[in-house]
Amino acid sequence: MRDSPLKADIRARLRIEVRGIVQGVGFRPFVYRLARDCHLNGWVHNTSGNVAIEVEGAEGDISQFLNLLPAKAPPAAHLQDIATRKLPVKGDADFVIRKSQAEPGKYQPVSPDLATCSECLEEVFNPGNRRYQYPFTNCTSCGPRFTIIRDIPYDRPMTTMSHFRMCPDCQAEYDDPLDRRFHAQPNACPECGPSQKLTDRDGLQLPCPDPLQEAADLLRKGYIVAVKGLGGFQLAGDATNREAVARLRERKKRPGKPFALMMASIAEIKKHCLVSPEEAELLLSPNAPIVLLRWRKDISNVTTLVAENNKYLGVMLPYTPLHHILMRHAARPLVMTSGNLSEEPICQDNDEALRRLQNIADYFLLHNRDIHARYDDSVYLVERGTARAIRRARGYAPSPIRLPFKAGQVLACGAEEKNTFCLTRDEYAFLSQHIGDMDNEETAEHYENTIDLYQRLFRIKPEVIAYDLHPEYLSTKYALKCATEKRLRTVGVQHHHAHIVSCLVENDFRGPVIGIAFDGVGYGTDGNLWGGEFLTCDGGSFERLAHLEYVPMPGGAAAIRKPYRMALSYLYTLLGEETLLDGLPIMSKIPSDEIEIIKMQLKQRLNSPLTSGAGRLFDAVSALAGVRGRIDHEAQAAIELEMLAPDDVTNFEPYPFTISDMAKPAVIELKELVSAVLNDARNGIKPEAISARFHKTMASIILEACRLISYQTGLKAVALSGGVFQNRLLFSLAVAVLEKEGFRVLTHRLVPCNDGGISLGQALIANHRLNENKE
């Protein structure tokens, strides 16, 4: 990468080009200070593709500069490549920061938004500081980035801050290379920057000197306040007020799905949750995601309505000055959930929020800094000592996943639920922020607008479009329509192959590998709905070597909403239509006439597609155990079954099952398992014990299937992917038994194991096909 070693006593000039996340993170002023400290002259500037530097001085000083450049870079900077080239000495008299240079077709990664740094926070709460309690305080180490940028290079005219003209004091900071706000594009203060106002639900401004204090007072009184944050609106309410949370659930049409909370400090969080050192580090990081923490229900005063039938709370710390100030005034945990109706995209603009949230929020805390990109909060958990993404958005996107090869320009359109898309170019995979479930017009519009934004920012013109094989996915329809209009090549990718390849990519593992893809639904190559899959695969191809036994889904999607339908399907399909249902806890929850309808659907295979989905098996066992017969949100039955299991399941025996390896693919036969669960439920065995035994059974199925496949193939590496592996208990049991058996286990960390990671796998598979055709 670098030329031959430099000699300390000879003057030289070197051009240095740095790629990575190096704009909007204080990198140029750092270079300026470092060059001066090393007694070097020259210059530094941003371009559309990198940060370019030329330094001149003693060769020993230049060597020192090169060593310190990556070692001392600002925390928010991520240097991915440093290229150097010797130049003739020019005799520069000083070191300067030059004006940014736009270059057609060039691009570079863009920084995500970053949580408020300690220095800015100290100013916000210092009564003697000119930014005292100013909710839009920021510097080059923190604040908005991706949510305000329209195009690159990242300069103020290219952001939504362009119409805020800086006052003399802010301008002086902005122009001073030794100031931490040098070229901080969102730099502002109360004199010249964005401002807030508080309105009622009709948009009428309330006359109050301090909108944040007034909003906090309203929250303490039990009102719901829509808060405009970094990447959109959040709905806030008092998390200790049962009536307020119940009202928010009713208005938001979100009867059961857990709400995220915001708490003022780690000390406050520890009053309600257990916090490991790894979880504390994640909460306090510049990314500041929501972290799923073990709930201390015995001492917490957070109402159980926040997360019913759950052991965990999703908690985040304040990540903007606005949130910090609000939390200090409120002096209690607040619900801080996405500002939308269930399944719609988060509200972005003031007028949009007043229209869409009018029947949810009582009051609106607005500001006049425009949001250019919608940006939900990220969600993470820590399992087996490692942080793992559940939803990747604020604080992480659009930072790219680094690829081990030079990729073509590919657009991968993702899945239907928890949608993300992915664009590749060179060594980068730009995985989008969480888009959401593609089942309404608003989300589809958000999806297309965000694809346009990414293509513009990263100068990508796709030559190939990858899509899921399911013909009814909106993302698939978008891909095929776009490909037809632009005359682009298409690559259809099987859902579970994409799951496994996404795991391989982030582990930098080329394969082949035994891939276990456990989820609810994914369109299979045989036209059935897969989801309990054991594959052998790499980035180019896969073979299905085993799967959970097929059963019908009576009523199709109705069987997902009503897990008792899946329970009856497993019973009647595997044990026979004459199976007696007497004594089952679930029977009281099933309308008697519906049982006959289900029987008819199963008998005639009327709207009853076959499924091998692990998620559907979890649903069935949950229903049979009397845990959950109907759901209000995705995976609710399976989650509540998991939550009932004791922390230690060592002494519980797994249920029986059989693997039929006579055929290819082998079938994991479930008749014995379902019969044993039925007997336990009939005999009054507690759901807690049924849950423990079932989870151990699923881990045993994973181990036995991997043993069989490893014997056939010689493979000793296993990749786990699919939304079912968000189940902490199953994940931990599976990893433990596989590692004990000597398998290398690859798991997700950077991208979600759920459908939020699908697009990354699609993109890599499409690149593999593209390279095959070029050879």
PDB file of C-alpha atoms in Angstrom, residues 488-607:
ATOM      1  CA  LEU A 488     -31.706  -4.968 -16.360  1.00  0.00           C
ATOM      2  CA  ARG A 489     -30.763  -8.557 -15.640  1.00  0.00           C
ATOM      3  CA  THR A 490     -32.602 -10.279 -12.808  1.00  0.00           C
ATOM      4  CA  VAL A 491     -31.585 -12.977 -10.337  1.00  0.00           C
ATOM      5  CA  GLY A 492     -34.247 -14.810  -8.341  1.00  0.00           C
ATOM      6  CA  VAL A 493     -32.892 -15.996  -4.977  1.00  0.00           C
ATOM      7  CA  GLN A 494     -34.398 -18.634  -2.716  1.00  0.00           C
ATOM      8  CA  HIS A 495     -35.301 -17.128   0.656  1.00  0.00           C
ATOM      9  CA  HIS A 496     -33.369 -19.484   2.924  1.00  0.00           C
ATOM     10  CA  HIS A 497     -30.307 -19.611   0.703  1.00  0.00           C
ATOM     11  CA  ALA A 498     -30.180 -15.807   1.114  1.00  0.00           C
ATOM     12  CA  HIS A 499     -30.501 -16.174   4.895  1.00  0.00           C
ATOM     13  CA  ILE A 500     -27.481 -18.454   5.129  1.00  0.00           C
ATOM     14  CA  VAL A 501     -25.331 -16.466   2.699  1.00  0.00           C
ATOM     15  CA  SER A 502     -25.979 -13.266   4.689  1.00  0.00           C
ATOM     16  CA  CYS A 503     -24.498 -15.065   7.699  1.00  0.00           C
ATOM     17  CA  LEU A 504     -21.516 -16.265   5.664  1.00  0.00           C
ATOM     18  CA  VAL A 505     -20.790 -12.731   4.419  1.00  0.00           C
ATOM     19  CA  GLU A 506     -20.539 -11.112   7.803  1.00  0.00           C
ATOM     20  CA  ASN A 507     -18.361 -13.987   9.046  1.00  0.00           C
ATOM     21  CA  ASP A 508     -16.111 -13.714   5.954  1.00  0.00           C
ATOM     22  CA  PHE A 509     -16.667 -17.435   5.328  1.00  0.00           C
ATOM     23  CA  ARG A 510     -16.877 -18.624   1.738  1.00  0.00           C
ATOM     24  CA  GLY A 511     -18.373 -22.043   2.431  1.00  0.00           C
ATOM     25  CA  PRO A 512     -19.563 -24.603   1.755  1.00  0.00           C
ATOM     26  CA  VAL A 513     -21.370 -24.815   5.053  1.00  0.00           C
ATOM     27  CA  ILE A 514     -24.272 -26.590   6.702  1.00  0.00           C
ATOM     28  CA  GLY A 515     -26.909 -23.870   6.799  1.00  0.00           C
ATOM     29  CA  ILE A 516     -29.814 -24.034   9.245  1.00  0.00           C
ATOM     30  CA  ALA A 517     -32.545 -21.572   8.268  1.00  0.00           C
ATOM     31  CA  PHE A 518     -35.420 -21.513  10.755  1.00  0.00           C
ATOM     32  CA  ASP A 519     -38.205 -18.987  10.217  1.00  0.00           C
ATOM     33  CA  GLY A 520     -41.923 -18.757   9.605  1.00  0.00           C
ATOM     34  CA  VAL A 521     -42.358 -18.637   5.847  1.00  0.00           C
ATOM     35  CA  GLY A 522     -40.125 -18.607   2.783  1.00  0.00           C
ATOM     36  CA  TYR A 523     -41.044 -19.615  -0.743  1.00  0.00           C
ATOM     37  CA  GLY A 524     -39.391 -22.907  -1.686  1.00  0.00           C
ATOM     38  CA  THR A 525     -38.236 -24.170  -5.050  1.00  0.00           C
ATOM     39  CA  ASP A 526     -40.970 -26.827  -4.909  1.00  0.00           C
ATOM     40  CA  GLY A 527     -43.692 -24.198  -4.509  1.00  0.00           C
ATOM     41  CA  ASN A 528     -44.239 -24.985  -0.818  1.00  0.00           C
ATOM     42  CA  LEU A 529     -43.579 -22.694   2.139  1.00  0.00           C
ATOM     43  CA  TRP A 530     -40.231 -23.598   3.670  1.00  0.00           C
ATOM     44  CA  GLY A 531     -38.908 -22.558   7.063  1.00  0.00           C
ATOM     45  CA  GLY A 532     -37.314 -25.520   8.856  1.00  0.00           C
ATOM     46  CA  GLU A 533     -34.389 -26.020   6.490  1.00  0.00           C
ATOM     47  CA  PHE A 534     -31.034 -27.782   6.572  1.00  0.00           C
ATOM     48  CA  LEU A 535     -29.020 -26.793   3.508  1.00  0.00           C
ATOM     49  CA  THR A 536     -25.501 -27.211   2.264  1.00  0.00           C
ATOM     50  CA  CYS A 537     -24.526 -24.073   0.427  1.00  0.00           C
ATOM     51  CA  ASP A 538     -22.091 -21.376  -0.520  1.00  0.00           C
ATOM     52  CA  GLY A 539     -22.537 -18.061  -2.306  1.00  0.00           C
ATOM     53  CA  GLY A 540     -23.410 -19.694  -5.595  1.00  0.00           C
ATOM     54  CA  SER A 541     -25.719 -22.615  -4.933  1.00  0.00           C
ATOM     55  CA  PHE A 542     -27.456 -24.719  -2.305  1.00  0.00           C
ATOM     56  CA  GLU A 543     -28.833 -28.199  -1.783  1.00  0.00           C
ATOM     57  CA  ARG A 544     -31.683 -29.007   0.580  1.00  0.00           C
ATOM     58  CA  LEU A 545     -30.577 -32.032   2.611  1.00  0.00           C
ATOM     59  CA  ALA A 546     -33.219 -32.074   5.357  1.00  0.00           C
ATOM     60  CA  HIS A 547     -36.298 -30.224   6.540  1.00  0.00           C
ATOM     61  CA  LEU A 548     -39.065 -30.339   9.118  1.00  0.00           C
ATOM     62  CA  GLU A 549     -42.046 -32.395   8.088  1.00  0.00           C
ATOM     63  CA  TYR A 550     -44.615 -30.693   5.866  1.00  0.00           C
ATOM     64  CA  VAL A 551     -48.095 -29.993   7.226  1.00  0.00           C
ATOM     65  CA  PRO A 552     -50.850 -27.842   5.696  1.00  0.00           C
ATOM     66  CA  MET A 553     -51.543 -24.273   6.829  1.00  0.00           C
ATOM     67  CA  PRO A 554     -55.373 -24.284   6.977  1.00  0.00           C
ATOM     68  CA  GLY A 555     -56.587 -20.906   5.747  1.00  0.00           C
ATOM     69  CA  GLY A 556     -53.137 -19.767   4.664  1.00  0.00           C
ATOM     70  CA  ALA A 557     -52.342 -16.497   6.452  1.00  0.00           C
ATOM     71  CA  ALA A 558     -55.222 -17.170   8.881  1.00  0.00           C
ATOM     72  CA  ALA A 559     -53.127 -20.006  10.329  1.00  0.00           C
ATOM     73  CA  ILE A 560     -50.418 -17.464  11.221  1.00  0.00           C
ATOM     74  CA  ARG A 561     -52.881 -15.136  12.955  1.00  0.00           C
ATOM     75  CA  LYS A 562     -54.543 -18.065  14.749  1.00  0.00           C
ATOM     76  CA  PRO A 563     -51.908 -20.532  16.000  1.00  0.00           C
ATOM     77  CA  TYR A 564     -54.649 -22.931  17.112  1.00  0.00           C
ATOM     78  CA  ARG A 565     -55.194 -23.630  13.407  1.00  0.00           C
ATOM     79  CA  MET A 566     -51.596 -24.840  13.145  1.00  0.00           C
ATOM     80  CA  ALA A 567     -52.068 -26.907  16.298  1.00  0.00           C
ATOM     81  CA  LEU A 568     -55.082 -28.655  14.778  1.00  0.00           C
ATOM     82  CA  SER A 569     -53.205 -29.129  11.502  1.00  0.00           C
ATOM     83  CA  TYR A 570     -50.336 -30.938  13.228  1.00  0.00           C
ATOM     84  CA  LEU A 571     -52.767 -33.053  15.272  1.00  0.00           C
ATOM     85  CA  TYR A 572     -55.051 -34.096  12.416  1.00  0.00           C
ATOM     86  CA  THR A 573     -52.300 -34.437   9.804  1.00  0.00           C
ATOM     87  CA  LEU A 574     -49.845 -36.452  11.880  1.00  0.00           C
ATOM     88  CA  LEU A 575     -52.066 -38.234  14.417  1.00  0.00           C
ATOM     89  CA  GLY A 576     -55.255 -38.633  12.390  1.00  0.00           C
ATOM     90  CA  GLU A 577     -58.611 -36.930  12.166  1.00  0.00           C
ATOM     91  CA  GLU A 578     -59.960 -39.127  14.951  1.00  0.00           C
ATOM     92  CA  THR A 579     -57.579 -37.510  17.486  1.00  0.00           C
ATOM     93  CA  LEU A 580     -59.493 -36.578  20.637  1.00  0.00           C
ATOM     94  CA  LEU A 581     -59.216 -32.960  21.697  1.00  0.00           C
ATOM     95  CA  ASP A 582     -60.807 -33.343  25.123  1.00  0.00           C
ATOM     96  CA  GLY A 583     -58.817 -31.870  27.967  1.00  0.00           C
ATOM     97  CA  LEU A 584     -56.726 -29.537  25.823  1.00  0.00           C
ATOM     98  CA  PRO A 585     -56.459 -26.031  27.339  1.00  0.00           C
ATOM     99  CA  ILE A 586     -56.745 -24.492  23.885  1.00  0.00           C
ATOM    100  CA  MET A 587     -60.196 -25.944  23.152  1.00  0.00           C
ATOM    101  CA  SER A 588     -62.029 -23.260  25.095  1.00  0.00           C
ATOM    102  CA  LYS A 589     -60.517 -20.635  22.771  1.00  0.00           C
ATOM    103  CA  ILE A 590     -61.566 -22.213  19.463  1.00  0.00           C
ATOM    104  CA  PRO A 591     -65.082 -21.579  18.099  1.00  0.00           C
ATOM    105  CA  SER A 592     -66.713 -24.997  17.701  1.00  0.00           C
ATOM    106  CA  ASP A 593     -67.868 -24.347  14.134  1.00  0.00           C
ATOM    107  CA  GLU A 594     -64.330 -23.373  13.117  1.00  0.00           C
ATOM    108  CA  ILE A 595     -63.001 -26.838  13.964  1.00  0.00           C
ATOM    109  CA  GLU A 596     -65.180 -28.353  11.274  1.00  0.00           C
ATOM    110  CA  ILE A 597     -64.104 -25.673   8.800  1.00  0.00           C
ATOM    111  CA  ILE A 598     -60.452 -26.461   9.538  1.00  0.00           C
ATOM    112  CA  LYS A 599     -61.096 -30.184   9.077  1.00  0.00           C
ATOM    113  CA  MET A 600     -62.711 -29.484   5.710  1.00  0.00           C
ATOM    114  CA  GLN A 601     -59.818 -27.242   4.620  1.00  0.00           C
ATOM    115  CA  LEU A 602     -57.294 -29.930   5.578  1.00  0.00           C
ATOM    116  CA  LYS A 603     -59.253 -32.714   3.912  1.00  0.00           C
ATOM    117  CA  GLN A 604     -59.790 -30.837   0.656  1.00  0.00           C
ATOM    118  CA  ARG A 605     -56.472 -28.935   0.809  1.00  0.00           C
ATOM    119  CA  LEU A 606     -58.530 -25.781   0.370  1.00  0.00           C
ATOM    120  CA  ASN A 607     -56.308 -22.681   0.787  1.00  0.00           C
TER     121      ASN A 607
END
